[in-house]
Amino acid sequence: QVHLLESGGGSVQAGGSLRLSCSVSQYTYTKTKCLGWFRRAPGKEPEGENPVITRDGVASISTDGRRMYYVRYVEGRFTISQDIAKNTLYLDMNNLKAEDAGIYYCAAMDEEGYWCDSWGRYKYWGQGTQVTVSS
């Protein structure tokens, strides 16, 4: 059973930084899979069976580390990375803005061969970590 566990969330002032970490276990790192970070914005409707509906993809990375993808509003501020040896995924968030607040989830694809911004293809999810940004 694949298990993902996020850490590193917290409360910062606008312009501050946070590093999110995601410990990944029981996951097969074939080179054409993807890992990603999603955000659930405050005020979203209750989640149903498909969490992707209420969570927005933020950044993703292929398991071979060659392909990274960022949504436009975080480009230049967020950096996704991974340490395969430590089975850990990271998201470095700099120059945080109030609109970055929310619950951040790490996620992993089960299937191979999809673009890493195929947000609907993520199957495994962590429990989330809260990020609060005060202006």
GROMACS .gro file of C-alpha atoms in nm:
model
  135
    1GLN     CA    1   0.000   0.000   0.000
    2VAL     CA    2   0.152   0.330  -0.113
    3HIS     CA    3   0.176   0.578   0.170
    4LEU     CA    4   0.244   0.951   0.147
    5LEU     CA    5   0.299   1.177   0.446
    6GLU     CA    6   0.344   1.551   0.421
    7SER     CA    7   0.519   1.779   0.667
    8GLY     CA    8   0.652   2.132   0.681
    9GLY     CA    9   0.337   2.337   0.663
   10GLY     CA   10   0.288   2.633   0.889
   11SER     CA   11   0.203   2.998   0.916
   12VAL     CA   12   0.419   3.266   0.756
   13GLN     CA   13   0.390   3.627   0.658
   14ALA     CA   14   0.357   3.727   0.298
   15GLY     CA   15   0.699   3.721   0.135
   16GLY     CA   16   0.816   3.440   0.357
   17SER     CA   17   0.923   3.086   0.269
   18LEU     CA   18   0.834   2.730   0.358
   19ARG     CA   19   0.965   2.391   0.259
   20LEU     CA   20   0.715   2.110   0.236
   21SER     CA   21   0.832   1.751   0.249
   22CYS     CA   22   0.653   1.433   0.154
   23SER     CA   23   0.773   1.095   0.268
   24VAL     CA   24   0.684   0.830   0.012
   25SER     CA   25   0.675   0.462   0.099
   26GLN     CA   26   0.585   0.141  -0.083
   27TYR     CA   27   0.600   0.323  -0.418
   28THR     CA   28   0.765   0.183  -0.729
   29TYR     CA   29   0.983   0.453  -0.885
   30THR     CA   30   0.969   0.364  -1.252
   31LYS     CA   31   1.110   0.646  -1.462
   32THR     CA   32   0.792   0.745  -1.639
   33LYS     CA   33   0.574   0.803  -1.337
   34CYS     CA   34   0.507   1.138  -1.173
   35LEU     CA   35   0.482   1.288  -0.827
   36GLY     CA   36   0.314   1.617  -0.757
   37TRP     CA   37   0.187   1.877  -0.516
   38PHE     CA   38  -0.172   1.996  -0.505
   39ARG     CA   39  -0.344   2.273  -0.315
   40ARG     CA   40  -0.692   2.284  -0.173
   41ALA     CA   41  -0.787   2.647  -0.141
   42PRO     CA   42  -0.982   2.775   0.158
   43GLY     CA   43  -1.358   2.774   0.114
   44LYS     CA   44  -1.371   2.489  -0.134
   45GLU     CA   45  -1.677   2.266  -0.131
   46PRO     CA   46  -1.657   1.941   0.069
   47GLU     CA   47  -1.451   1.671  -0.094
   48GLY     CA   48  -1.615   1.375  -0.257
   49GLU     CA   49  -1.475   1.048  -0.379
   50ASN     CA   50  -1.247   1.213  -0.633
   51PRO     CA   51  -1.015   1.454  -0.450
   52VAL     CA   52  -0.879   1.604  -0.772
   53ILE     CA   53  -1.205   1.791  -0.821
   54THR     CA   54  -1.138   2.021  -0.525
   55ARG     CA   55  -0.758   2.023  -0.539
   56ASP     CA   56  -0.552   2.220  -0.786
   57GLY     CA   57  -0.226   2.092  -0.922
   58VAL     CA   58   0.063   2.320  -0.831
   59ALA     CA   59   0.383   2.144  -0.936
   60SER     CA   60   0.491   1.802  -1.051
   61ILE     CA   61   0.804   1.608  -1.133
   62SER     CA   62   0.877   1.292  -1.324
   63THR     CA   63   1.033   1.013  -1.122
   64ASP     CA   64   1.347   1.033  -1.337
   65GLY     CA   65   1.375   1.399  -1.241
   66ARG     CA   66   1.392   1.518  -1.602
   67ARG     CA   67   1.055   1.685  -1.630
   68MET     CA   68   0.909   1.941  -1.396
   69TYR     CA   69   0.591   2.134  -1.437
   70TYR     CA   70   0.457   2.439  -1.253
   71VAL     CA   71   0.130   2.618  -1.279
   72ARG     CA   72   0.188   2.973  -1.396
   73TYR     CA   73   0.116   3.154  -1.072
   74VAL     CA   74   0.394   2.973  -0.883
   75GLU     CA   75   0.661   2.978  -1.154
   76GLY     CA   76   0.977   3.143  -1.029
   77ARG     CA   77   0.864   3.115  -0.666
   78PHE     CA   78   0.815   2.741  -0.605
   79THR     CA   79   1.061   2.461  -0.674
   80ILE     CA   80   0.975   2.093  -0.674
   81SER     CA   81   1.247   1.837  -0.614
   82GLN     CA   82   1.296   1.485  -0.493
   83ASP     CA   83   1.551   1.269  -0.318
   84ILE     CA   84   1.486   0.916  -0.439
   85ALA     CA   85   1.739   0.771  -0.194
   86LYS     CA   86   1.537   0.920   0.091
   87ASN     CA   87   1.201   0.852  -0.077
   88THR     CA   88   1.114   1.216  -0.023
   89LEU     CA   89   0.946   1.478  -0.237
   90TYR     CA   90   0.993   1.848  -0.163
   91LEU     CA   91   0.827   2.175  -0.247
   92ASP     CA   92   1.024   2.490  -0.173
   93MET     CA   93   0.792   2.787  -0.161
   94ASN     CA   94   0.940   3.137  -0.167
   95ASN     CA   95   0.785   3.482  -0.175
   96LEU     CA   96   0.459   3.339  -0.047
   97LYS     CA   97   0.141   3.530  -0.114
   98ALA     CA   98  -0.191   3.526   0.064
   99GLU     CA   99  -0.346   3.344  -0.231
  100ASP     CA  100  -0.100   3.054  -0.182
  101ALA     CA  101  -0.272   2.958   0.142
  102GLY     CA  102  -0.449   2.627   0.169
  103ILE     CA  103  -0.395   2.262   0.239
  104TYR     CA  104  -0.111   2.114   0.036
  105TYR     CA  105  -0.118   1.752  -0.064
  106CYS     CA  106   0.147   1.540  -0.224
  107ALA     CA  107   0.030   1.281  -0.471
  108ALA     CA  108   0.166   1.006  -0.690
  109MET     CA  109   0.063   0.849  -1.017
  110ASP     CA  110   0.018   0.477  -1.039
  111GLU     CA  111   0.027   0.463  -1.419
  112GLU     CA  112   0.324   0.527  -1.642
  113GLY     CA  113   0.360   0.739  -1.953
  114TYR     CA  114   0.142   1.039  -1.874
  115TRP     CA  115   0.248   1.400  -1.872
  116CYS     CA  116   0.307   1.510  -1.517
  117ASP     CA  117   0.045   1.784  -1.546
  118SER     CA  118  -0.222   1.523  -1.614
  119TRP     CA  119  -0.369   1.612  -1.279
  120GLY     CA  120  -0.656   1.368  -1.301
  121ARG     CA  121  -0.414   1.075  -1.316
  122TYR     CA  122  -0.285   1.104  -0.961
  123LYS     CA  123  -0.403   0.812  -0.755
  124TYR     CA  124  -0.222   0.814  -0.423
  125TRP     CA  125  -0.259   1.101  -0.177
  126GLY     CA  126  -0.120   1.218   0.151
  127GLN     CA  127  -0.329   1.363   0.432
  128GLY     CA  128  -0.225   1.722   0.362
  129THR     CA  129  -0.040   1.995   0.544
  130GLN     CA  130  -0.179   2.341   0.616
  131VAL     CA  131  -0.013   2.654   0.481
  132THR     CA  132  -0.129   2.989   0.613
  133VAL     CA  133   0.000   3.317   0.474
  134SER     CA  134  -0.079   3.642   0.650
  135SER     CA  135  -0.056   3.973   0.472
   0.00000   0.00000   0.00000
